[in-house]
PDB file of N, CA and C in Angstrom:
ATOM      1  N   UNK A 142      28.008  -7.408  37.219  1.00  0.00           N
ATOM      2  CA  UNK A 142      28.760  -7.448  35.979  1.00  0.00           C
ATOM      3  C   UNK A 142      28.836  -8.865  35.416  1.00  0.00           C
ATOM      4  N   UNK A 143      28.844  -9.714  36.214  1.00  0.00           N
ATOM      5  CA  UNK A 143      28.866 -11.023  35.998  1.00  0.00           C
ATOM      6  C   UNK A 143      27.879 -11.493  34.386  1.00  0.00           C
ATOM      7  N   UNK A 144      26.437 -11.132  34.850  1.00  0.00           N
ATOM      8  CA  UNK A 144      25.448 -11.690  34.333  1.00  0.00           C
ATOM      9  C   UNK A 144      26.248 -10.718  32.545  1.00  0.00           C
ATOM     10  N   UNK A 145      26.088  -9.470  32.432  1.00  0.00           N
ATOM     11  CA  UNK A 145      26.893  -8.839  31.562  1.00  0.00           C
ATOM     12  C   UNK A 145      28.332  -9.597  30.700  1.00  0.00           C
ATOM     13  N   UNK A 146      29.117 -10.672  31.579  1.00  0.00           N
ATOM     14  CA  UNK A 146      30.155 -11.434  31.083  1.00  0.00           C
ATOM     15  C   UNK A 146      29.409 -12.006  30.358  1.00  0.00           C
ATOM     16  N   UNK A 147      28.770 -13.449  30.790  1.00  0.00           N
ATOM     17  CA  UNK A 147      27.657 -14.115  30.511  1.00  0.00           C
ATOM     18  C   UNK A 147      27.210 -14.413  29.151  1.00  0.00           C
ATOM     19  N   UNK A 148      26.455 -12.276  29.217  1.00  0.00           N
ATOM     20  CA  UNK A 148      26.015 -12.216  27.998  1.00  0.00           C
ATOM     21  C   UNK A 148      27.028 -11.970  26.453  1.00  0.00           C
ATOM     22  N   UNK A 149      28.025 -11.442  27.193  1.00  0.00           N
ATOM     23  CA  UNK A 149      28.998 -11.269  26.444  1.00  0.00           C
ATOM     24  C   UNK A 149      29.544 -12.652  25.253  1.00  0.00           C
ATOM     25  N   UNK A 150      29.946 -13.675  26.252  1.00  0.00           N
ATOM     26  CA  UNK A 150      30.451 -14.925  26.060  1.00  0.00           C
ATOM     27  C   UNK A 150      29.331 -15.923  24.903  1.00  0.00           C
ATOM     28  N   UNK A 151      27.677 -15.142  25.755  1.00  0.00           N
ATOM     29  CA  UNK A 151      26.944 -16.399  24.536  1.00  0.00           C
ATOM     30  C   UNK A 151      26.556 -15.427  23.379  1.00  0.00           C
ATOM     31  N   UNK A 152      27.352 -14.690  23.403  1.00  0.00           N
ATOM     32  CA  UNK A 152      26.680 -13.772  21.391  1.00  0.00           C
ATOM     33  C   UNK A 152      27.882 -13.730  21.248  1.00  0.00           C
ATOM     34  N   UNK A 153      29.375 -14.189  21.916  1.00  0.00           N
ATOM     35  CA  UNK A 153      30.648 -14.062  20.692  1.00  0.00           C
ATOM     36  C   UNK A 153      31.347 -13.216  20.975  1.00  0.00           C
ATOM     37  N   UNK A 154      30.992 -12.308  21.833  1.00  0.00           N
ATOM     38  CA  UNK A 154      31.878 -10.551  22.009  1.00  0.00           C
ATOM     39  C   UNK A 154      32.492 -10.477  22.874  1.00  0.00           C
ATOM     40  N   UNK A 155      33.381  -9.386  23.297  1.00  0.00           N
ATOM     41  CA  UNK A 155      34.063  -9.333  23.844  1.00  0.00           C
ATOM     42  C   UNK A 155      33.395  -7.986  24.874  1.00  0.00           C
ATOM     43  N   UNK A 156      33.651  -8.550  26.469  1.00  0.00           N
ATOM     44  CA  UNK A 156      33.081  -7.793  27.264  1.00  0.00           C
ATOM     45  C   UNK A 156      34.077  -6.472  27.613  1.00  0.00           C
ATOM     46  N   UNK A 157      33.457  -5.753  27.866  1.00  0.00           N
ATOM     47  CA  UNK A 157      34.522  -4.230  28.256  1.00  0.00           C
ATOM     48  C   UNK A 157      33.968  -3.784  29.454  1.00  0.00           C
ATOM     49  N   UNK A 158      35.217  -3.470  30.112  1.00  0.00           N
ATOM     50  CA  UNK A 158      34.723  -2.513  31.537  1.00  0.00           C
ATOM     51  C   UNK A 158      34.895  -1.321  31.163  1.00  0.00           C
ATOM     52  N   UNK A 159      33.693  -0.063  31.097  1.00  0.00           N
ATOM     53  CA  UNK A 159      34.279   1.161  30.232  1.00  0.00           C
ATOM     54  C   UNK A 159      35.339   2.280  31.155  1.00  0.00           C
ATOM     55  N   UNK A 160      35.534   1.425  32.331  1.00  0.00           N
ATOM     56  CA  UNK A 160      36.496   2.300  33.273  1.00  0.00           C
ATOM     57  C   UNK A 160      37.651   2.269  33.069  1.00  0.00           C
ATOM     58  N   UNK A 161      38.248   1.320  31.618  1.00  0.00           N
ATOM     59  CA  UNK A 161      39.370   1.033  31.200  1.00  0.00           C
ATOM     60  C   UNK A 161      39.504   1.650  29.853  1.00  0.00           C
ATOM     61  N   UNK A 162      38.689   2.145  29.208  1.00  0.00           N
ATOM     62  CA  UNK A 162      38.492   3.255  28.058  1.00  0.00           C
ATOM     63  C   UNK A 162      38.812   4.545  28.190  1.00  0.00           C
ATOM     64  N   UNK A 163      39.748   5.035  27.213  1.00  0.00           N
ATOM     65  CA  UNK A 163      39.915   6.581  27.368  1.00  0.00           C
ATOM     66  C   UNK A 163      39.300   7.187  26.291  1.00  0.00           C
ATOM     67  N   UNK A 164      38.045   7.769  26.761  1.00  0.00           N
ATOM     68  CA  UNK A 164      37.288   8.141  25.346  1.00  0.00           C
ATOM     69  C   UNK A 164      37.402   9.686  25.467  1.00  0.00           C
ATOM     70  N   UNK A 165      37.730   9.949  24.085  1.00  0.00           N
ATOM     71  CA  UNK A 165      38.237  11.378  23.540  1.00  0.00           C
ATOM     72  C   UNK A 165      36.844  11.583  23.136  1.00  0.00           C
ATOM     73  N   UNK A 166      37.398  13.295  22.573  1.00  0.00           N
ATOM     74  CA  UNK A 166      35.538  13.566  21.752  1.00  0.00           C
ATOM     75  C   UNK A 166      36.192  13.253  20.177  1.00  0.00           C
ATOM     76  N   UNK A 167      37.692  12.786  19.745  1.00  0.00           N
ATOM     77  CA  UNK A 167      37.211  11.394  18.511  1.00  0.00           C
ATOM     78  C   UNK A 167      36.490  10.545  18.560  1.00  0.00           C
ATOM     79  N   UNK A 168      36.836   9.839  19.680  1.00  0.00           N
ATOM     80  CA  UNK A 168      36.259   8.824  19.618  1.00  0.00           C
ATOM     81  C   UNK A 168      34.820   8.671  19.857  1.00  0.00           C
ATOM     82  N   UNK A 169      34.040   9.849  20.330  1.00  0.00           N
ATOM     83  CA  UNK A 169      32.562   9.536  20.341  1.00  0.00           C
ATOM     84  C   UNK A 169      32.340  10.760  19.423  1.00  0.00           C
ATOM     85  N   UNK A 170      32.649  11.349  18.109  1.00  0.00           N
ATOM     86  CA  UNK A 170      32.012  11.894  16.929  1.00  0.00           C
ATOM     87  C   UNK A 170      31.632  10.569  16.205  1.00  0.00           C
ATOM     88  N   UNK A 171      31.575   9.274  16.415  1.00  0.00           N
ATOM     89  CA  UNK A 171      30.978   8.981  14.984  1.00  0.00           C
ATOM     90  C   UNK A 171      29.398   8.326  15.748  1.00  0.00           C
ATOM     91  N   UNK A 172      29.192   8.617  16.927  1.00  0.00           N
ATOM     92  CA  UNK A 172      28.184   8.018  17.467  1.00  0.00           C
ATOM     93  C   UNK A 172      27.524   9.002  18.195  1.00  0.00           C
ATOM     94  N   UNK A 173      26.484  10.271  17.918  1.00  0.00           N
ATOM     95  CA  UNK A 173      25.994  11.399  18.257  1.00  0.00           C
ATOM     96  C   UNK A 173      25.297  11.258  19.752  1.00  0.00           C
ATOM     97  N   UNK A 174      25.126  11.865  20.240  1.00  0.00           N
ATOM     98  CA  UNK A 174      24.654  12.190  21.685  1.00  0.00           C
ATOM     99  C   UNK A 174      23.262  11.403  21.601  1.00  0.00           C
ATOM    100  N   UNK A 175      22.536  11.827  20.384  1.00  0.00           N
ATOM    101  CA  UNK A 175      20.948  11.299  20.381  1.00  0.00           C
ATOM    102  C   UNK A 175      20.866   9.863  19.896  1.00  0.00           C
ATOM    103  N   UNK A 176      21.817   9.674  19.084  1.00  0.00           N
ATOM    104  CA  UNK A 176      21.752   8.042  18.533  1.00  0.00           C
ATOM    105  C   UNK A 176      22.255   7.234  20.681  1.00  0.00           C
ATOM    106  N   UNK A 177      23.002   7.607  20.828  1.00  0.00           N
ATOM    107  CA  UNK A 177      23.825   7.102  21.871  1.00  0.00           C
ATOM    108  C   UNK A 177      22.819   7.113  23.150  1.00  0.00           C
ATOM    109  N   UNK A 178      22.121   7.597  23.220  1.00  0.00           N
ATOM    110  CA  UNK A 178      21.003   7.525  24.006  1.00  0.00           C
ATOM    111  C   UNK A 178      19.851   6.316  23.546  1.00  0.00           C
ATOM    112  N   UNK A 179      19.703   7.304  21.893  1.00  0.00           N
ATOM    113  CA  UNK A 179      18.457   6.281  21.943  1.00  0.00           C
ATOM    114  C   UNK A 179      18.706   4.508  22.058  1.00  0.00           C
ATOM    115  N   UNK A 180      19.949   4.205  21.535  1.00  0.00           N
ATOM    116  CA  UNK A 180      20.138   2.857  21.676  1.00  0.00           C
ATOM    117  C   UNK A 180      21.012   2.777  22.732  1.00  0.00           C
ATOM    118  N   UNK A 181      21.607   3.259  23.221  1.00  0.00           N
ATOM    119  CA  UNK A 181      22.328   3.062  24.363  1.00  0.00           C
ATOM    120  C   UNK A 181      23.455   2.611  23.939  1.00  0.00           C
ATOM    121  N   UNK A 182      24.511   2.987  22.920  1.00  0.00           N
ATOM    122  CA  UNK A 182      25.491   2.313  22.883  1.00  0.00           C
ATOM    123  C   UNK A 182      26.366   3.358  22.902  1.00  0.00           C
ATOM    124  N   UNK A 183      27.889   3.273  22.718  1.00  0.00           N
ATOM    125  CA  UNK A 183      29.109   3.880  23.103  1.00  0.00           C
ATOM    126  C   UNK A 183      29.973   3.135  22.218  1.00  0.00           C
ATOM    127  N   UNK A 184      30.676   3.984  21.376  1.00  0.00           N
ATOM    128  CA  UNK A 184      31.833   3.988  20.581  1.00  0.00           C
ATOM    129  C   UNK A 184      33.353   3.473  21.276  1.00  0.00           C
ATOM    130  N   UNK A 185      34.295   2.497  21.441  1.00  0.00           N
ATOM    131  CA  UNK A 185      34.976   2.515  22.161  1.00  0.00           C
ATOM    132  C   UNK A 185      36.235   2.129  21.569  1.00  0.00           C
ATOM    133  N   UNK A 186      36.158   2.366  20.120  1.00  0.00           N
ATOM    134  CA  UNK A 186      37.290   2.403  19.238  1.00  0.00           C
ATOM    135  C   UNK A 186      37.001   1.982  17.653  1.00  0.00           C
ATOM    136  N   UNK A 187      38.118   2.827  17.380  1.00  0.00           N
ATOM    137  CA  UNK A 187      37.683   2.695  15.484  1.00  0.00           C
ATOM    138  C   UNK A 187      39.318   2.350  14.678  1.00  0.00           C
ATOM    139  N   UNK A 188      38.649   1.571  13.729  1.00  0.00           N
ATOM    140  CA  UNK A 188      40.114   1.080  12.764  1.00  0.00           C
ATOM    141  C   UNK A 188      39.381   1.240  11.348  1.00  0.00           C
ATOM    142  N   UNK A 189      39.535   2.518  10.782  1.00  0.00           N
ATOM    143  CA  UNK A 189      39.265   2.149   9.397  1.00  0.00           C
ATOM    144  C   UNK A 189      37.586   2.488   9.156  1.00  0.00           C
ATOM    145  N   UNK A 190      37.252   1.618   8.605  1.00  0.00           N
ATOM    146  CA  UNK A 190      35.901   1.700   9.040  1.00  0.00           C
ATOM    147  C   UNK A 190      35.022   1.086   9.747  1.00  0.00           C
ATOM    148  N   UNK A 191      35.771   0.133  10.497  1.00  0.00           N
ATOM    149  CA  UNK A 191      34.943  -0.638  11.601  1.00  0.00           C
ATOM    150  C   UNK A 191      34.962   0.252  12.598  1.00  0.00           C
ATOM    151  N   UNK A 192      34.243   0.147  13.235  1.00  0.00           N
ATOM    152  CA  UNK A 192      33.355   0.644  14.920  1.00  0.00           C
ATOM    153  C   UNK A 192      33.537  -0.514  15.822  1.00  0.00           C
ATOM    154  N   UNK A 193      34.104  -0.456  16.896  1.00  0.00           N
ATOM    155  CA  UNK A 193      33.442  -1.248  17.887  1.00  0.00           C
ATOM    156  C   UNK A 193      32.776  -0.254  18.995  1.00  0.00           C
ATOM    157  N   UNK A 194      31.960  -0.971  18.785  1.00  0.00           N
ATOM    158  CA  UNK A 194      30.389  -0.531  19.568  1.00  0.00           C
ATOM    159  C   UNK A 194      29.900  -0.936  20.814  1.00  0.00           C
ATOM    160  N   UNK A 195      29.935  -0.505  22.260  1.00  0.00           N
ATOM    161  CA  UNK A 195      29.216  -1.055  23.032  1.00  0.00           C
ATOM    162  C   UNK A 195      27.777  -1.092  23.079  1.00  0.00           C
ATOM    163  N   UNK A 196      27.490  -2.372  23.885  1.00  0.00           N
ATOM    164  CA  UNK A 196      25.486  -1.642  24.242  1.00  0.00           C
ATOM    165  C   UNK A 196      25.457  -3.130  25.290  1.00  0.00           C
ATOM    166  N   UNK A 197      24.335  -2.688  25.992  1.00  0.00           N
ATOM    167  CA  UNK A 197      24.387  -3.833  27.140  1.00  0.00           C
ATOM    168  C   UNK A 197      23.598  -5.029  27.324  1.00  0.00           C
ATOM    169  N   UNK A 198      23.164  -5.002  25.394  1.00  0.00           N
ATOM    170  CA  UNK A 198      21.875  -6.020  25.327  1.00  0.00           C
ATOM    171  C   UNK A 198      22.269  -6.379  23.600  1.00  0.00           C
ATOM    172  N   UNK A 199      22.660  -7.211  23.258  1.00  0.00           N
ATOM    173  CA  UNK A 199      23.340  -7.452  21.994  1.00  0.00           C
ATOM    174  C   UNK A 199      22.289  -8.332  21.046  1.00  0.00           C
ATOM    175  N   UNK A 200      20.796  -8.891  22.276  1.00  0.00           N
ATOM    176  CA  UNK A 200      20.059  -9.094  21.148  1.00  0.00           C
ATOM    177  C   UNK A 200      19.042  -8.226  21.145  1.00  0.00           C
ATOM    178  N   UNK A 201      19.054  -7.027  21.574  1.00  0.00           N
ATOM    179  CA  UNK A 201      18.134  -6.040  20.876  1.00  0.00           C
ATOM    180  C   UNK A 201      18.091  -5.764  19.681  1.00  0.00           C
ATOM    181  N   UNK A 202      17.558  -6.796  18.407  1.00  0.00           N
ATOM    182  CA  UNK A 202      17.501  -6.587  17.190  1.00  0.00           C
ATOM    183  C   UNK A 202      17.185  -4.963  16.846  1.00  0.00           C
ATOM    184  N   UNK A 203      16.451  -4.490  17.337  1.00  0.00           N
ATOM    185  CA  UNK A 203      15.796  -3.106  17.273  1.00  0.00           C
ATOM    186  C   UNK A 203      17.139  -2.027  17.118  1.00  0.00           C
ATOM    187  N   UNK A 204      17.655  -1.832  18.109  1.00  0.00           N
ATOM    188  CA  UNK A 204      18.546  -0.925  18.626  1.00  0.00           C
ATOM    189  C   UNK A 204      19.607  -1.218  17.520  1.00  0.00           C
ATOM    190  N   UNK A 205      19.832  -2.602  17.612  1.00  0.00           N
ATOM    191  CA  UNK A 205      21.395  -3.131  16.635  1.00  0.00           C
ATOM    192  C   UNK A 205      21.371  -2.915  15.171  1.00  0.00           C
ATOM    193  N   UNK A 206      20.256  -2.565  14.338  1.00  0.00           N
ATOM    194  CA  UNK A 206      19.753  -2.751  13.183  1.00  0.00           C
ATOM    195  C   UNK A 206      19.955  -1.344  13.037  1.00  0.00           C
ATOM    196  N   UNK A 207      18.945  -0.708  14.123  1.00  0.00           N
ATOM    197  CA  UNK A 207      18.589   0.990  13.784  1.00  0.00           C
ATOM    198  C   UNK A 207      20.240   1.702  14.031  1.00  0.00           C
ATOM    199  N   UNK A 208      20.743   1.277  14.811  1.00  0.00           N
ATOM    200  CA  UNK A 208      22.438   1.994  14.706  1.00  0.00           C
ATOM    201  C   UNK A 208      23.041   1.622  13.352  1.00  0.00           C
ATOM    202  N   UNK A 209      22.935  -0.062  13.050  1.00  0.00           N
ATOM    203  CA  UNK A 209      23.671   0.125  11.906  1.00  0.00           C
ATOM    204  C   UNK A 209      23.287   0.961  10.493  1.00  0.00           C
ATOM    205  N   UNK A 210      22.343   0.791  10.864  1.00  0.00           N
ATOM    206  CA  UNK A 210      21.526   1.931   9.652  1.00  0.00           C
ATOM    207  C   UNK A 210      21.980   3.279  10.114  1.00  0.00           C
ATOM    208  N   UNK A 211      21.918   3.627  10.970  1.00  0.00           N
ATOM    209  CA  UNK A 211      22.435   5.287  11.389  1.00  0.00           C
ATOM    210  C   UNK A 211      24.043   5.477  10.997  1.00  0.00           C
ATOM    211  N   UNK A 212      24.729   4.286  11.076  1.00  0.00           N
ATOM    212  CA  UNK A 212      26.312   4.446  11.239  1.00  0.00           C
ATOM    213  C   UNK A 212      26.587   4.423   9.769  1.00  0.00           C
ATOM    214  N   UNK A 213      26.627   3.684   8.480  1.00  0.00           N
ATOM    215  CA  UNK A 213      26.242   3.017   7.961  1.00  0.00           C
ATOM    216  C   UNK A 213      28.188   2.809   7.420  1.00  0.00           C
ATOM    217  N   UNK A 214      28.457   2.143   8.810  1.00  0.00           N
ATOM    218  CA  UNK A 214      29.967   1.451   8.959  1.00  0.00           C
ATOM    219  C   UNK A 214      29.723   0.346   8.950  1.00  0.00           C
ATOM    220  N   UNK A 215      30.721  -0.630   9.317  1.00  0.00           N
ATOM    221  CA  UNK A 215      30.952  -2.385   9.863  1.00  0.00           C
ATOM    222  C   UNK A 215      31.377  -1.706  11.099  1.00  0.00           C
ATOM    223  N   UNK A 216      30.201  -3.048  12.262  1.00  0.00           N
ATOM    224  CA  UNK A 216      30.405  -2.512  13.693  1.00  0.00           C
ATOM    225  C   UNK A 216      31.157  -3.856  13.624  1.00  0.00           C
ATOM    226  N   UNK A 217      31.678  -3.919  14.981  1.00  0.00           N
ATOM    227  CA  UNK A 217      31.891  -5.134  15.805  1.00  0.00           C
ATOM    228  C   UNK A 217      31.324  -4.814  17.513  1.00  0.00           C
ATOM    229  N   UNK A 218      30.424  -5.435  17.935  1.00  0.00           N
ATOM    230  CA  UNK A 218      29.555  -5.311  19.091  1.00  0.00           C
ATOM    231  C   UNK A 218      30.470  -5.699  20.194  1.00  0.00           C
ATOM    232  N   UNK A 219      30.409  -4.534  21.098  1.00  0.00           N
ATOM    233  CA  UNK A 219      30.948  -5.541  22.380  1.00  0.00           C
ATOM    234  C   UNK A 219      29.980  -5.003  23.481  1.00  0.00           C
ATOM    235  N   UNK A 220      29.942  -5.911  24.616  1.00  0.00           N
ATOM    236  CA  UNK A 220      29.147  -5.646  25.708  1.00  0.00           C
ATOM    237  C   UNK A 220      29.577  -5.242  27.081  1.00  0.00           C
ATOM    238  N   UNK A 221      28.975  -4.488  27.401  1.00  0.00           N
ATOM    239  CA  UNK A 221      29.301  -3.724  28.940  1.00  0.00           C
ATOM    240  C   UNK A 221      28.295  -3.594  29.403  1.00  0.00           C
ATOM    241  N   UNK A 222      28.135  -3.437  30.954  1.00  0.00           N
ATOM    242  CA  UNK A 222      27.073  -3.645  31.974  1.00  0.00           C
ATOM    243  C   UNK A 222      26.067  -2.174  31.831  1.00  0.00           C
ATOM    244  N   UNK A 223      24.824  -2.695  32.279  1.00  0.00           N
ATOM    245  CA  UNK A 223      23.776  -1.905  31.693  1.00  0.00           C
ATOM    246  C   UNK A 223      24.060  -0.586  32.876  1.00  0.00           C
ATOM    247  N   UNK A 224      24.148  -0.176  33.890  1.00  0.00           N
ATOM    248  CA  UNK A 224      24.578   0.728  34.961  1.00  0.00           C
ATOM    249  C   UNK A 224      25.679   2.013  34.544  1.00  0.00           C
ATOM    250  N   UNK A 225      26.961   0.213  34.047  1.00  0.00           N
ATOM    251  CA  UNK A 225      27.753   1.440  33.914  1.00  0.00           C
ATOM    252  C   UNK A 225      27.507   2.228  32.183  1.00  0.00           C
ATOM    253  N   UNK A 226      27.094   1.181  31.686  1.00  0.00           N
ATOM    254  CA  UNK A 226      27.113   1.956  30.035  1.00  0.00           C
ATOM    255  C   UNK A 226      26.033   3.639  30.287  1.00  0.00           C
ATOM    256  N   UNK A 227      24.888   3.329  31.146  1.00  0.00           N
ATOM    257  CA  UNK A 227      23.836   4.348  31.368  1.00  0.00           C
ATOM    258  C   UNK A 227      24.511   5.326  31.863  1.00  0.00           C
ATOM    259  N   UNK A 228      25.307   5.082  32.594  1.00  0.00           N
ATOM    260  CA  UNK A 228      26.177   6.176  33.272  1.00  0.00           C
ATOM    261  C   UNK A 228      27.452   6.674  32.465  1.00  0.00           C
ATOM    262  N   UNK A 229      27.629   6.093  31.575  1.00  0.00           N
ATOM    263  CA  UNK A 229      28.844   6.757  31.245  1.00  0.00           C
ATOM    264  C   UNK A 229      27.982   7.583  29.956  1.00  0.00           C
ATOM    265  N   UNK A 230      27.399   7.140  29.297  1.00  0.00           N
ATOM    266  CA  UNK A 230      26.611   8.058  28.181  1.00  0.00           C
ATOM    267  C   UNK A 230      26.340   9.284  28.721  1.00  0.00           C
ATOM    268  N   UNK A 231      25.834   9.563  30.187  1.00  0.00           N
ATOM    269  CA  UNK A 231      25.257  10.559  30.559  1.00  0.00           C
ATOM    270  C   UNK A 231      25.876  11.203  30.726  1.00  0.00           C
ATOM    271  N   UNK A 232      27.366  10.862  31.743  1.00  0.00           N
ATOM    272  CA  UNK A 232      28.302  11.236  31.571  1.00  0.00           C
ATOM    273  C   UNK A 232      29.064  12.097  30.330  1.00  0.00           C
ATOM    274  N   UNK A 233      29.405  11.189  29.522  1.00  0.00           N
ATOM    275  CA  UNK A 233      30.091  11.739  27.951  1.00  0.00           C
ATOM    276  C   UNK A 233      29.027  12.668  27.606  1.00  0.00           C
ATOM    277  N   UNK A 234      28.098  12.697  27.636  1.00  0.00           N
ATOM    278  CA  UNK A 234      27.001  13.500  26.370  1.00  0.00           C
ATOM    279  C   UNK A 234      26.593  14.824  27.575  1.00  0.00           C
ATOM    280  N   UNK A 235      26.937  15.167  28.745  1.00  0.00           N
ATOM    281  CA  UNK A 235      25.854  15.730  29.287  1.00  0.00           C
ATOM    282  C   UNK A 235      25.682  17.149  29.214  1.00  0.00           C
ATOM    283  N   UNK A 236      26.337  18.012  28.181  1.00  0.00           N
ATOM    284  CA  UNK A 236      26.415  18.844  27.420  1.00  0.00           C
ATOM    285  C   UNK A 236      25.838  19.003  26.338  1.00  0.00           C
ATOM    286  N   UNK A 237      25.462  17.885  25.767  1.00  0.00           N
ATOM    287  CA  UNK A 237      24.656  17.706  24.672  1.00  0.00           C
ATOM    288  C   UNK A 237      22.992  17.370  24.657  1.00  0.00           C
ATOM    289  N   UNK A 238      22.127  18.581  24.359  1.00  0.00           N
ATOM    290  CA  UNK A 238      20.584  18.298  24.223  1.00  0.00           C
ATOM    291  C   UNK A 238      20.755  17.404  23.482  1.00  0.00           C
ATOM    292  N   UNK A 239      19.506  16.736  24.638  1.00  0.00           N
ATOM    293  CA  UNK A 239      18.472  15.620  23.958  1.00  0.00           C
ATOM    294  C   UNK A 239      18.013  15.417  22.489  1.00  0.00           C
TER     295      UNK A 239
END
């Protein structure tokens, strides 16, 4: 998790352990099973129309661009470890086809 702080600290964000999140199925309708896969991120609270957004790689221009285009909110990025984020998506979604 360390290296995950790390990354957190040099892009600005704020790191999350998602074992401290109580995610409802509000809180993951604005981020679909297939978007949430394909970029790997997780919804972990909303005000309005900001998103804060996990994902475990904050300079994946790719992923960060193609969500905001999918969302088409104001995110605020935060970072969590690549293990547990993989696992908790699978987790949250695993009712939901691919």
């Amino acid at each position: 998790m360390d290296i995950f702080r790390r990354r957190a600290a040099a892009f600005g964000a704020e790191f999350v352990d998602l074992t401290t999140v109580q995610f409802t199925p509000g809180l993951l309708r604005c981020i679909p099973a297939e978007l949430a896969r394909r970029y790997r991120a997780l919804q972990v609270s909303e005000s309005g129309r900001c998103l804060a957004v996990v994902v475990s790689n904050p300079s994946d221009l790719q992923a960060i661009d193609g969500l905001c285009s999918a969302l088409d909110r104001e995110i605020e990025w935060r970072v969590a470890d690549k293990s547990q984020l993989d696992s908790f998506i699978e987790r949250l979604y695993e009712n939901d086809e691919m």
